[in-house]
Tab-separated table of C-alpha atoms in Angstrom:
chain	number	residue	atom	x	y	z
J	1	ALA	CA	6.381	48.156	4.446
J	2	PRO	CA	4.691	47.426	7.872
J	3	ARG	CA	5.242	44.030	9.241
J	4	GLY	CA	2.656	41.505	8.520
J	5	ALA	CA	1.831	43.379	4.997
J	6	ALA	CA	1.022	40.887	2.225
J	7	PRO	CA	2.750	41.182	-1.147
J	8	ALA	CA	0.605	42.075	-4.168
J	9	PRO	CA	-1.344	38.820	-5.229
J	10	ARG	CA	-0.156	36.685	-8.367
J	11	ARG	CA	-1.832	37.058	-11.626
J	12	VAL	CA	-4.138	34.247	-12.538
J	13	ARG	CA	-3.803	33.154	-16.078
J	14	GLY	CA	-6.216	30.636	-17.963
J	15	ALA	CA	-9.426	30.166	-19.716
J	16	SER	CA	-11.273	31.979	-16.917
J	17	ARG	CA	-10.254	35.180	-18.509
J	18	LEU	CA	-12.061	34.319	-21.776
J	19	SER	CA	-15.454	34.367	-19.938
J	20	VAL	CA	-14.477	37.691	-18.258
J	21	ARG	CA	-14.032	39.086	-21.641
J	22	ARG	CA	-17.325	37.609	-22.961
J	23	ALA	CA	-19.185	38.945	-19.814
J	24	ALA	CA	-17.574	42.439	-20.522
J	25	ALA	CA	-18.768	42.290	-24.066
J	26	GLU	CA	-22.225	41.452	-23.192
J	27	PRO	CA	-23.107	43.184	-20.079
J	28	LEU	CA	-26.810	43.031	-20.411
J	29	GLY	CA	-27.043	39.284	-20.333
J	30	LEU	CA	-25.829	39.178	-16.774
J	31	GLY	CA	-29.000	39.658	-14.848
J	32	SER	CA	-29.295	40.022	-11.252
J	33	LEU	CA	-26.987	38.575	-8.593
J	34	VAL	CA	-29.441	38.370	-5.879
J	35	PRO	CA	-30.497	34.855	-6.629
J	36	ASP	CA	-27.107	33.460	-6.709
J	37	THR	CA	-26.360	35.313	-3.249
J	38	LEU	CA	-29.342	33.852	-1.469
J	39	ARG	CA	-28.530	30.452	-2.745
J	40	GLU	CA	-24.959	30.687	-1.323
J	41	MET	CA	-26.164	32.100	1.928
J	42	GLU	CA	-28.535	29.137	2.086
J	43	THR	CA	-25.893	26.426	1.806
J	44	ASP	CA	-23.120	28.337	3.357
J	45	GLU	CA	-22.449	26.903	7.028
J	46	GLU	CA	-20.876	30.174	8.158
J	47	PHE	CA	-23.794	32.138	7.139
J	48	LYS	CA	-26.256	29.944	8.518
J	49	LEU	CA	-24.632	29.649	11.959
J	50	ALA	CA	-24.334	33.630	12.049
J	51	LYS	CA	-28.052	34.066	11.001
J	52	GLU	CA	-28.973	31.548	13.849
J	53	ARG	CA	-27.011	33.395	16.431
J	54	LEU	CA	-28.333	36.712	15.540
J	55	GLU	CA	-32.090	35.386	15.767
J	56	THR	CA	-31.399	33.526	19.088
J	57	GLU	CA	-29.005	36.007	20.784
J	58	GLY	CA	-29.583	39.445	19.390
J	59	GLN	CA	-27.099	41.759	17.561
J	60	ALA	CA	-26.157	43.815	20.901
J	61	ALA	CA	-24.961	40.493	22.445
J	62	LEU	CA	-22.844	39.444	19.655
J	63	THR	CA	-21.526	42.932	19.323
J	64	ARG	CA	-20.384	42.738	23.287
J	65	GLU	CA	-18.947	39.307	22.707
J	66	GLU	CA	-16.823	40.601	19.709
J	67	ARG	CA	-15.489	43.602	21.676
J	68	ALA	CA	-14.582	41.238	24.660
J	69	ARG	CA	-12.516	39.045	22.433
J	70	ARG	CA	-10.552	42.025	21.096
J	71	ARG	CA	-10.178	43.176	24.924
J	72	ARG	CA	-8.929	39.858	26.092
J	73	ALA	CA	-6.150	39.797	23.338
J	74	LEU	CA	-4.929	43.244	24.158
J	75	THR	CA	-4.965	42.268	27.772
J	76	GLY	CA	-2.599	39.605	27.020
J	77	MET	CA	-0.198	42.020	25.476
J	78	ASN	CA	-0.547	44.506	28.464
J	79	VAL	CA	-1.886	47.040	25.865
J	80	PRO	CA	-4.231	49.926	27.513
J	81	SER	CA	-7.363	51.173	26.076
J	82	PHE	CA	-6.921	52.868	22.746
J	83	ASP	CA	-7.504	56.465	24.194
J	84	ALA	CA	-4.592	55.958	26.780
J	85	PHE	CA	-2.543	54.215	24.106
J	86	VAL	CA	-2.505	57.255	21.576
J	87	ALA	CA	-2.253	59.828	24.500
J	88	GLU	CA	0.963	58.203	25.748
J	89	ARG	CA	2.422	58.440	22.230
J	90	GLY	CA	1.787	62.121	22.015
J	91	VAL	CA	-1.116	62.066	19.260
J	92	THR	CA	-3.248	65.277	19.404
J	93	PRO	CA	-6.310	64.827	21.513
J	94	LEU	CA	-9.095	62.952	19.608
J	95	ARG	CA	-11.679	65.726	19.039
J	96	ARG	CA	-13.738	66.718	16.332
J	97	LYS	CA	-12.644	69.204	13.728
J	98	PRO	CA	-15.212	71.074	11.617
J	99	THR	CA	-17.178	68.429	9.511
J	100	THR	CA	-16.231	68.454	5.843
J	101	ILE	CA	-17.462	64.961	5.132
J	102	LEU	CA	-21.017	63.846	5.484
J	103	GLN	CA	-21.028	60.015	5.121
J	104	VAL	CA	-24.380	58.426	4.708
J	105	ASN	CA	-25.421	54.630	5.120
J	106	ILE	CA	-28.672	54.846	3.146
J	107	GLY	CA	-29.616	51.089	3.684
J	108	LEU	CA	-28.222	47.752	4.467
J	109	TYR	CA	-29.922	45.862	1.391
J	110	CYS	CA	-27.247	44.516	-0.955
J	111	ASN	CA	-27.098	42.312	-4.034
J	112	GLN	CA	-23.912	40.537	-2.336
J	113	ALA	CA	-22.903	39.202	1.091
J	114	CYS	CA	-19.231	39.494	1.105
J	115	SER	CA	-17.357	37.816	3.667
J	116	HIS	CA	-15.318	40.883	4.733
J	117	CYS	CA	-18.261	43.071	5.069
J	118	HIS	CA	-18.338	45.151	8.273
J	119	VAL	CA	-21.927	46.277	7.763
J	120	GLU	CA	-23.187	42.729	7.337
J	121	SER	CA	-25.114	43.531	4.056
J	122	SER	CA	-27.008	41.234	2.164
J	123	PRO	CA	-30.246	40.647	0.307
J	124	LEU	CA	-32.040	39.771	3.446
J	125	ARG	CA	-31.478	43.304	4.978
J	126	LYS	CA	-34.692	44.814	3.361
J	127	GLU	CA	-36.266	46.488	6.220
J	128	GLU	CA	-33.111	48.817	7.255
J	129	VAL	CA	-33.554	51.393	4.462
J	130	MET	CA	-33.554	55.315	4.878
J	131	SER	CA	-36.765	57.188	4.759
J	132	ALA	CA	-37.417	60.086	2.619
J	133	LYS	CA	-37.855	62.285	6.019
J	134	THR	CA	-34.471	61.416	7.269
J	135	ALA	CA	-33.040	61.860	3.759
J	136	ASN	CA	-34.722	65.477	3.518
J	137	ARG	CA	-33.352	66.351	7.049
J	138	LEU	CA	-29.742	65.620	5.744
J	139	ILE	CA	-30.204	68.057	2.920
J	140	GLU	CA	-31.281	70.645	5.402
J	141	LEU	CA	-28.264	69.968	7.314
J	142	MET	CA	-26.038	70.523	4.270
J	143	ASP	CA	-27.932	73.786	3.846
J	144	ASN	CA	-27.331	74.752	7.496
J	145	SER	CA	-23.725	73.933	7.831
J	146	ASN	CA	-22.293	77.057	6.474
J	147	GLY	CA	-20.477	75.685	3.547
J	148	SER	CA	-18.351	73.313	5.692
J	149	ILE	CA	-19.418	70.160	4.171
J	150	LYS	CA	-17.695	69.567	1.020
J	151	THR	CA	-18.554	66.185	0.408
J	152	LEU	CA	-21.289	63.604	0.624
J	153	ASP	CA	-20.176	60.087	0.781
J	154	ILE	CA	-23.103	57.545	-0.022
J	155	THR	CA	-22.516	54.156	1.244
J	156	GLY	CA	-24.618	50.851	2.062
J	157	GLY	CA	-25.530	47.991	1.222
J	158	ALA	CA	-25.726	48.646	-2.416
J	159	PRO	CA	-26.687	52.379	-2.083
J	160	GLU	CA	-27.777	52.857	-5.709
J	161	MET	CA	-30.627	50.243	-5.169
J	162	MET	CA	-32.091	52.466	-2.258
J	163	GLU	CA	-35.131	55.081	-3.036
J	164	GLN	CA	-33.312	58.000	-1.528
J	165	PHE	CA	-30.076	57.735	-3.363
J	166	ARG	CA	-30.834	59.746	-6.517
J	167	PRO	CA	-32.708	62.541	-4.628
J	168	LEU	CA	-29.619	62.783	-2.316
J	169	VAL	CA	-27.180	63.044	-5.299
J	170	ILE	CA	-29.020	65.402	-6.992
J	171	ALA	CA	-29.679	67.679	-4.149
J	172	ALA	CA	-25.968	67.712	-3.013
J	173	ARG	CA	-24.832	68.357	-6.617
J	174	LYS	CA	-27.113	71.444	-7.004
J	175	ARG	CA	-25.540	72.717	-3.709
J	176	GLY	CA	-22.044	72.158	-5.202
J	177	ILE	CA	-21.190	69.369	-2.902
J	178	GLU	CA	-19.240	66.592	-4.283
J	179	VAL	CA	-20.675	63.240	-3.936
J	180	ILE	CA	-18.752	59.745	-3.715
J	181	ASP	CA	-20.863	56.636	-4.653
J	182	ARG	CA	-19.392	53.514	-2.950
J	183	CYS	CA	-20.199	50.904	-5.520
J	184	ASN	CA	-19.980	47.407	-5.413
J	185	LEU	CA	-19.849	47.231	-9.414
J	186	THR	CA	-22.062	44.176	-9.718
J	187	VAL	CA	-25.175	46.697	-8.849
J	188	LEU	CA	-24.943	47.880	-12.442
J	189	PHE	CA	-26.604	44.961	-13.712
J	190	GLU	CA	-29.709	44.873	-11.181
J	191	PRO	CA	-33.121	45.464	-12.431
J	192	GLY	CA	-33.910	49.127	-12.651
J	193	GLN	CA	-29.868	50.380	-12.824
J	194	GLU	CA	-29.862	50.151	-16.652
J	195	ASP	CA	-29.194	53.937	-16.612
J	196	LEU	CA	-27.068	53.951	-13.627
J	197	PRO	CA	-23.678	54.771	-15.388
J	198	GLU	CA	-25.158	57.659	-17.211
J	199	PHE	CA	-26.878	58.956	-14.106
J	200	LEU	CA	-23.553	58.952	-12.210
J	201	ALA	CA	-21.627	60.629	-15.095
J	202	GLY	CA	-24.381	63.185	-15.818
J	203	ASN	CA	-23.954	64.412	-12.095
J	204	GLY	CA	-20.559	64.358	-11.890
J	205	VAL	CA	-20.560	61.650	-9.037
J	206	LYS	CA	-17.102	60.273	-8.024
J	207	VAL	CA	-17.281	56.279	-8.053
J	208	VAL	CA	-15.300	54.428	-5.479
J	209	ALA	CA	-15.635	50.716	-6.371
J	210	SER	CA	-14.851	47.756	-4.330
J	211	LEU	CA	-12.357	45.398	-6.171
J	212	PRO	CA	-10.349	43.435	-3.550
J	213	CYS	CA	-8.190	41.604	-6.094
J	214	TYR	CA	-7.357	41.668	-9.690
J	215	SER	CA	-7.545	37.820	-9.949
J	216	GLU	CA	-10.920	36.099	-10.363
J	217	GLU	CA	-10.106	33.265	-7.640
J	218	ASN	CA	-9.598	35.647	-4.898
J	219	THR	CA	-12.167	38.120	-5.532
J	220	ASP	CA	-15.093	35.572	-5.885
J	221	LYS	CA	-13.620	33.855	-2.716
J	222	GLN	CA	-14.233	37.166	-0.758
J	223	ARG	CA	-17.282	38.496	-2.430
J	224	GLY	CA	-19.180	35.630	-4.034
J	225	ALA	CA	-19.141	33.252	-7.162
J	226	GLY	CA	-19.389	35.264	-10.387
J	227	VAL	CA	-18.730	38.674	-8.660
J	228	PHE	CA	-15.500	39.199	-10.465
J	229	SER	CA	-16.624	38.800	-13.978
J	230	ARG	CA	-19.501	41.129	-13.434
J	231	SER	CA	-17.248	43.622	-11.725
J	232	ILE	CA	-14.932	43.760	-14.940
J	233	ALA	CA	-17.837	44.057	-16.943
J	234	ALA	CA	-19.206	47.063	-15.003
J	235	LEU	CA	-15.728	48.627	-15.154
J	236	VAL	CA	-15.883	48.371	-18.773
J	237	GLU	CA	-19.366	49.962	-18.759
J	238	LEU	CA	-18.022	52.824	-16.482
J	239	ASN	CA	-15.144	53.520	-18.857
J	240	ARG	CA	-17.642	53.787	-21.653
J	241	VAL	CA	-19.108	56.806	-20.350
J	242	GLY	CA	-15.786	58.341	-19.333
J	243	TYR	CA	-15.075	57.328	-15.657
J	244	GLY	CA	-11.469	56.438	-15.167
J	245	VAL	CA	-10.552	58.031	-18.478
J	246	LYS	CA	-7.933	61.014	-18.397
J	247	GLY	CA	-9.170	64.251	-19.385
J	248	THR	CA	-13.221	63.414	-18.482
J	249	GLY	CA	-12.940	64.698	-14.876
J	250	LEU	CA	-14.868	61.442	-13.923
J	251	ASP	CA	-12.903	59.778	-11.233
J	252	LEU	CA	-13.276	56.245	-10.902
J	253	ASP	CA	-11.174	54.966	-7.714
J	254	LEU	CA	-10.749	51.099	-6.992
J	255	MET	CA	-10.534	49.975	-3.310
J	256	TYR	CA	-8.558	46.991	-2.146
J	257	ASN	CA	-8.803	45.224	1.233
J	258	PRO	CA	-6.574	42.104	2.244
J	259	GLY	CA	-8.206	38.621	1.821
J	260	GLY	CA	-6.905	37.624	5.395
J	261	ALA	CA	-5.333	38.505	8.473
J	262	PHE	CA	-2.800	40.772	7.221
J	263	LEU	CA	-2.132	44.478	6.425
J	264	PRO	CA	-2.444	45.796	2.859
J	265	PRO	CA	0.486	46.402	0.722
J	266	SER	CA	1.686	49.834	-0.280
J	267	GLU	CA	-0.864	51.718	-2.298
J	268	SER	CA	1.985	52.839	-4.898
J	269	LYS	CA	3.159	49.342	-5.573
J	270	LEU	CA	-0.215	47.827	-5.592
J	271	THR	CA	-1.567	50.411	-7.927
J	272	GLU	CA	1.145	49.408	-10.719
J	273	ALA	CA	0.077	45.777	-10.239
J	274	TYR	CA	-3.689	46.666	-10.758
J	275	ARG	CA	-2.971	48.998	-13.639
J	276	SER	CA	-0.793	46.347	-15.392
J	277	GLU	CA	-3.110	43.595	-14.927
J	278	LEU	CA	-6.753	45.382	-15.573
J	279	GLY	CA	-5.315	47.401	-18.501
J	280	GLU	CA	-3.376	44.878	-20.233
J	281	THR	CA	-5.814	42.198	-19.980
J	282	TYR	CA	-9.191	43.606	-19.570
J	283	GLY	CA	-8.473	47.277	-21.163
J	284	VAL	CA	-9.834	48.795	-17.968
J	285	GLN	CA	-8.769	52.073	-16.797
J	286	PHE	CA	-9.172	53.831	-13.410
J	287	SER	CA	-8.114	56.998	-11.429
J	288	ARG	CA	-6.615	55.697	-8.392
J	289	LEU	CA	-6.202	52.552	-6.017
J	290	VAL	CA	-6.934	52.977	-2.495
J	291	THR	CA	-6.240	50.314	0.450
J	292	LEU	CA	-8.525	49.589	3.230
J	293	THR	CA	-7.454	47.646	6.399
J	294	ASN	CA	-9.930	44.793	7.589
J	295	MET	CA	-11.258	46.095	10.899
J	296	PRO	CA	-11.684	43.417	13.513
J	297	ILE	CA	-15.444	43.716	13.676
J	298	LYS	CA	-18.456	41.788	12.579
J	299	ARG	CA	-18.125	39.325	9.759
J	300	PHE	CA	-14.252	39.858	9.744
J	301	ALA	CA	-14.091	39.429	13.660
J	302	ASP	CA	-15.969	36.208	13.023
J	303	TYR	CA	-13.605	35.061	10.742
J	304	LEU	CA	-10.652	35.739	13.204
J	305	HIS	CA	-12.444	33.936	15.890
J	306	ARG	CA	-13.141	30.771	13.728
J	307	GLU	CA	-9.521	30.789	12.656
J	308	GLY	CA	-8.066	31.481	16.243
J	309	LYS	CA	-6.484	34.436	15.007
J	310	THR	CA	-7.965	37.314	16.866
J	311	GLU	CA	-4.896	37.731	19.219
J	312	GLU	CA	-2.497	37.546	16.190
J	313	TYR	CA	-4.450	40.243	14.218
J	314	MET	CA	-4.683	42.528	17.005
J	315	ARG	CA	-1.110	42.046	17.886
J	316	LEU	CA	-0.367	42.922	14.358
J	317	LEU	CA	-2.294	46.211	14.462
J	318	VAL	CA	-0.767	47.130	17.566
J	319	GLU	CA	2.911	46.460	16.861
J	320	ASN	CA	2.359	48.509	13.657
J	321	PHE	CA	0.689	51.637	15.128
J	322	ASN	CA	1.549	54.809	13.454
J	323	PRO	CA	1.369	58.149	15.269
J	324	ALA	CA	0.951	59.869	11.797
J	325	ALA	CA	-1.929	57.716	10.934
J	326	ALA	CA	-3.626	58.509	14.311
J	327	GLU	CA	-3.281	62.209	13.405
J	328	GLY	CA	-5.166	61.572	10.194
J	329	VAL	CA	-7.801	59.479	11.212
J	330	MET	CA	-10.935	60.111	9.242
J	331	CYS	CA	-13.363	60.691	12.306
J	332	ARG	CA	-11.706	64.153	12.916
J	333	ASP	CA	-13.695	65.776	10.128
J	334	LEU	CA	-16.331	63.123	8.896
J	335	VAL	CA	-19.695	62.428	10.392
J	336	SER	CA	-21.533	59.022	9.738
J	337	VAL	CA	-25.226	58.891	9.635
J	338	SER	CA	-27.090	55.518	9.657
J	339	TRP	CA	-30.101	54.662	7.668
J	340	ASP	CA	-32.450	55.459	10.601
J	341	GLY	CA	-30.949	58.957	11.110
J	342	ARG	CA	-28.567	58.357	14.078
J	343	VAL	CA	-25.105	60.176	14.138
J	344	PHE	CA	-21.764	58.716	14.679
J	345	ASP	CA	-18.153	59.363	14.464
J	346	CYS	CA	-17.355	56.786	11.614
J	347	ASP	CA	-19.001	53.975	9.805
J	348	PHE	CA	-17.309	51.453	12.029
J	349	ASN	CA	-18.673	52.903	15.164
J	350	GLN	CA	-22.015	52.758	13.659
J	351	GLN	CA	-21.771	49.121	12.898
J	352	LEU	CA	-20.781	48.773	16.454
J	353	ASP	CA	-23.869	50.746	17.550
J	354	MET	CA	-21.503	53.672	19.145
J	355	PRO	CA	-23.665	56.631	18.371
J	356	MET	CA	-22.491	60.235	19.473
J	357	PRO	CA	-24.296	60.869	22.868
J	358	ARG	CA	-27.457	62.871	22.809
J	359	SER	CA	-26.092	65.611	25.027
J	360	PHE	CA	-24.094	66.651	21.907
J	361	GLY	CA	-27.247	68.318	20.519
J	362	LYS	CA	-28.783	71.561	21.392
J	363	GLY	CA	-30.952	70.792	24.448
J	364	GLY	CA	-29.888	67.186	24.519
J	365	ASP	CA	-31.851	64.909	26.662
J	366	GLU	CA	-29.719	63.286	29.309
J	367	LYS	CA	-32.590	60.882	30.094
J	368	ASN	CA	-32.596	59.587	26.556
J	369	GLU	CA	-28.886	59.480	26.318
J	370	SER	CA	-28.742	55.494	25.353
J	371	ALA	CA	-30.604	56.199	22.346
J	372	GLY	CA	-27.852	58.456	20.827
J	373	LEU	CA	-27.827	61.780	18.857
J	374	THR	CA	-29.951	61.864	15.585
J	375	VAL	CA	-29.891	64.247	12.656
J	376	PHE	CA	-33.213	65.763	14.142
J	377	ASP	CA	-31.393	66.648	17.347
J	378	VAL	CA	-29.063	69.179	15.877
J	379	GLU	CA	-29.627	72.202	13.516
J	380	SER	CA	-26.074	72.040	12.078
J	381	LEU	CA	-23.086	69.787	12.054
J	382	ASP	CA	-21.088	72.798	13.154
J	383	GLU	CA	-22.361	72.092	16.609
J	384	LEU	CA	-20.392	69.171	16.963
J	385	THR	CA	-17.099	70.867	16.336
J	386	GLY	CA	-14.730	70.185	19.445
J	387	THR	CA	-16.747	67.181	20.746
J	388	ARG	CA	-14.667	64.172	22.121
J	389	LEU	CA	-14.421	61.055	19.552
J	390	ALA	CA	-15.878	57.718	20.803
J	391	VAL	CA	-12.927	55.299	20.296
J	392	ASP	CA	-12.605	51.597	21.272
J	393	ASN	CA	-10.258	48.791	20.644
J	394	HIS	CA	-11.225	48.168	17.097
J	395	CYS	CA	-9.679	51.601	16.151
J	396	PHE	CA	-6.347	50.175	16.347
J	397	GLY	CA	-7.412	48.957	12.585
J	398	CYS	CA	-7.068	52.758	11.398
J	399	THR	CA	-3.821	53.569	12.850
J	400	ALA	CA	-1.700	50.645	11.762
J	401	GLY	CA	0.995	50.798	9.165
J	402	ALA	CA	0.228	53.621	6.556
J	403	GLY	CA	-3.181	54.064	8.099
J	404	SER	CA	-6.569	53.270	7.038
J	405	SER	CA	-9.892	55.305	6.089
J	406	CYS	CA	-12.475	55.368	3.550
J	407	SER	CA	-10.235	57.494	1.333
J	408	GLY	CA	-7.104	54.985	1.782
J	409	ALA	CA	-4.093	55.468	3.478
J	410	THR	CA	-3.790	58.357	6.056
J	411	ALA	CA	0.041	58.562	6.619
């Protein structure tokens, strides 16, 4: 195991499980999580401080400050830029291969406000929502990419609550493109989502669900009070329509991310623990467990700074650098599109406002280079093949240990 990896969390026994079983048996009585999330955000000092700084300083200034902290930490270790670091270790040049995965963040609105969220989603993000015009352009790009796009990966926020979610799912499935729904599970109990399990199953959508721990205490600490019981109830509902059940063809993957400044345990060992705990205690089935390293950006970067752990965590990532993981980074064959139609190498670059340059598009306008490439600047994603990947010091998060990507370990 890589240095700094945490052991699998301990089982938590006790009366709290009775409440979870009751919630799973009566899912319709759970109701919306939004009021609870908003109350937590109003009383949580960290959220209040972050909101105040965002309003007074602006997102761009906070992102620059965050990057500077990472750079100072690496300078103290005599670590060069990520680009130079990987080149010195013989990694294949960081350039794009043909795009096979189109990942789309269709909106930042969410019924939760998780402490690890690199997108910083919450119920307050009501305006950052994808338009029909942008969604329709994505469908055109799928048609124009000569069959190279195999997967449409839809994320958010809570993507299912966005108006363009179902039209995009239906359009992609009609074209034989696999669809992944990155689901927070609790969304199943939001108003208007009563038929969501049936919709997903009916369209053969693969569900990748966030469940950072199989204990109620650890999950609620990271994702908010009451999230674990609702998540278990949602998994029971998904199992009911066939998700995670062998022979149905309906994949239900669970995603784990650490609850602190350490690397994920091995996927195989953690899978055994999840299957035992969720199966024996709640009767829940799933297809696969994937692990995701916490990226040192946004809310997790704020946590590291508050705890005085930025340098410690960056050192952990650098010391566990794995060339094989660098070869398998997801950005080589994935394109990430934001809710407003801008194009990025990955979802993390998207949140750091590092779009592909506009010159990558045919007839790119050098004068408006800072605005970044949009889906309206290219006729096909094939045009991006061979272009240079935008990297920075946060990329050490994807190349540490067994590697990290939206599909799990990469090495």
